[in-house]
Amino acid sequence: MTGIIYHDDFLNHHTGFGHPEQPERVSEIIKELKKADFSEKLVWDEPRLATIDEIS
């Protein structure tokens, strides 16, 4: 199993013209992962805020 942390809000991250990390690229990667032969081995979860204990 492989965990993937993802939320559509990630598509609002703009790195500027010419940078390879573009919302369209991320969107296509997610789409392909969801239909891949190994997709049943992926565990999808949404991000959450860290607790004080986790960051201290």
PDB file of C-alpha atoms in Angstrom:
ATOM      1  CA  MET A   1       0.000   0.000   0.000  1.00  0.00           C
ATOM      2  CA  THR A   2       1.101   3.531  -0.745  1.00  0.00           C
ATOM      3  CA  GLY A   3      -0.500   6.541   0.900  1.00  0.00           C
ATOM      4  CA  ILE A   4      -1.201   9.666  -1.114  1.00  0.00           C
ATOM      5  CA  ILE A   5      -2.115  12.891   0.624  1.00  0.00           C
ATOM      6  CA  TYR A   6      -4.079  15.070  -1.775  1.00  0.00           C
ATOM      7  CA  HIS A   7      -6.716  17.795  -1.870  1.00  0.00           C
ATOM      8  CA  ASP A   8      -8.019  19.796  -4.829  1.00  0.00           C
ATOM      9  CA  ASP A   9      -6.781  22.944  -3.062  1.00  0.00           C
ATOM     10  CA  PHE A  10      -3.289  21.821  -4.132  1.00  0.00           C
ATOM     11  CA  LEU A  11      -4.256  22.975  -7.630  1.00  0.00           C
ATOM     12  CA  ASN A  12      -4.293  26.572  -6.339  1.00  0.00           C
ATOM     13  CA  HIS A  13      -0.504  26.456  -5.824  1.00  0.00           C
ATOM     14  CA  HIS A  14       1.005  28.452  -8.693  1.00  0.00           C
ATOM     15  CA  THR A  15       4.771  28.425  -9.084  1.00  0.00           C
ATOM     16  CA  GLY A  16       5.022  30.799 -12.029  1.00  0.00           C
ATOM     17  CA  PHE A  17       5.440  30.579 -15.768  1.00  0.00           C
ATOM     18  CA  GLY A  18       7.852  27.948 -16.983  1.00  0.00           C
ATOM     19  CA  HIS A  19       8.055  25.996 -13.736  1.00  0.00           C
ATOM     20  CA  PRO A  20       7.335  22.276 -14.289  1.00  0.00           C
ATOM     21  CA  GLU A  21       5.001  22.107 -11.279  1.00  0.00           C
ATOM     22  CA  GLN A  22       1.754  23.363 -12.819  1.00  0.00           C
ATOM     23  CA  PRO A  23      -1.858  22.719 -11.709  1.00  0.00           C
ATOM     24  CA  GLU A  24      -2.661  21.040 -15.042  1.00  0.00           C
ATOM     25  CA  ARG A  25       0.265  18.640 -14.644  1.00  0.00           C
ATOM     26  CA  VAL A  26      -0.732  17.729 -11.084  1.00  0.00           C
ATOM     27  CA  SER A  27      -4.343  17.216 -12.182  1.00  0.00           C
ATOM     28  CA  GLU A  28      -3.278  14.852 -14.989  1.00  0.00           C
ATOM     29  CA  ILE A  29      -1.020  12.867 -12.653  1.00  0.00           C
ATOM     30  CA  ILE A  30      -3.867  12.394 -10.153  1.00  0.00           C
ATOM     31  CA  LYS A  31      -6.234  11.328 -12.939  1.00  0.00           C
ATOM     32  CA  GLU A  32      -3.742   8.739 -14.222  1.00  0.00           C
ATOM     33  CA  LEU A  33      -3.022   7.390 -10.737  1.00  0.00           C
ATOM     34  CA  LYS A  34      -6.735   6.838 -10.123  1.00  0.00           C
ATOM     35  CA  LYS A  35      -7.140   4.745 -13.274  1.00  0.00           C
ATOM     36  CA  ALA A  36      -3.814   2.872 -13.094  1.00  0.00           C
ATOM     37  CA  ASP A  37      -3.695  -0.922 -12.775  1.00  0.00           C
ATOM     38  CA  PHE A  38      -2.215  -0.544  -9.292  1.00  0.00           C
ATOM     39  CA  SER A  39      -4.793   2.000  -8.060  1.00  0.00           C
ATOM     40  CA  GLU A  40      -6.253  -0.522  -5.601  1.00  0.00           C
ATOM     41  CA  LYS A  41      -2.903  -0.389  -3.794  1.00  0.00           C
ATOM     42  CA  LEU A  42      -3.172   3.377  -3.255  1.00  0.00           C
ATOM     43  CA  VAL A  43      -4.651   4.807  -0.075  1.00  0.00           C
ATOM     44  CA  TRP A  44      -5.987   8.331  -0.561  1.00  0.00           C
ATOM     45  CA  ASP A  45      -6.260  10.760   2.327  1.00  0.00           C
ATOM     46  CA  GLU A  46      -6.678  14.502   2.759  1.00  0.00           C
ATOM     47  CA  PRO A  47      -4.177  16.685   4.568  1.00  0.00           C
ATOM     48  CA  ARG A  48      -4.869  17.822   8.108  1.00  0.00           C
ATOM     49  CA  LEU A  49      -3.315  20.237  10.542  1.00  0.00           C
ATOM     50  CA  ALA A  50      -0.524  18.785  12.653  1.00  0.00           C
ATOM     51  CA  THR A  51      -1.060  18.527  16.389  1.00  0.00           C
ATOM     52  CA  ILE A  52       1.206  20.357  18.836  1.00  0.00           C
ATOM     53  CA  ASP A  53       2.671  16.994  19.903  1.00  0.00           C
ATOM     54  CA  GLU A  54       3.579  16.157  16.305  1.00  0.00           C
ATOM     55  CA  ILE A  55       5.541  19.351  15.754  1.00  0.00           C
ATOM     56  CA  SER A  56       7.178  19.771  19.144  1.00  0.00           C
TER      57      SER A  56
END
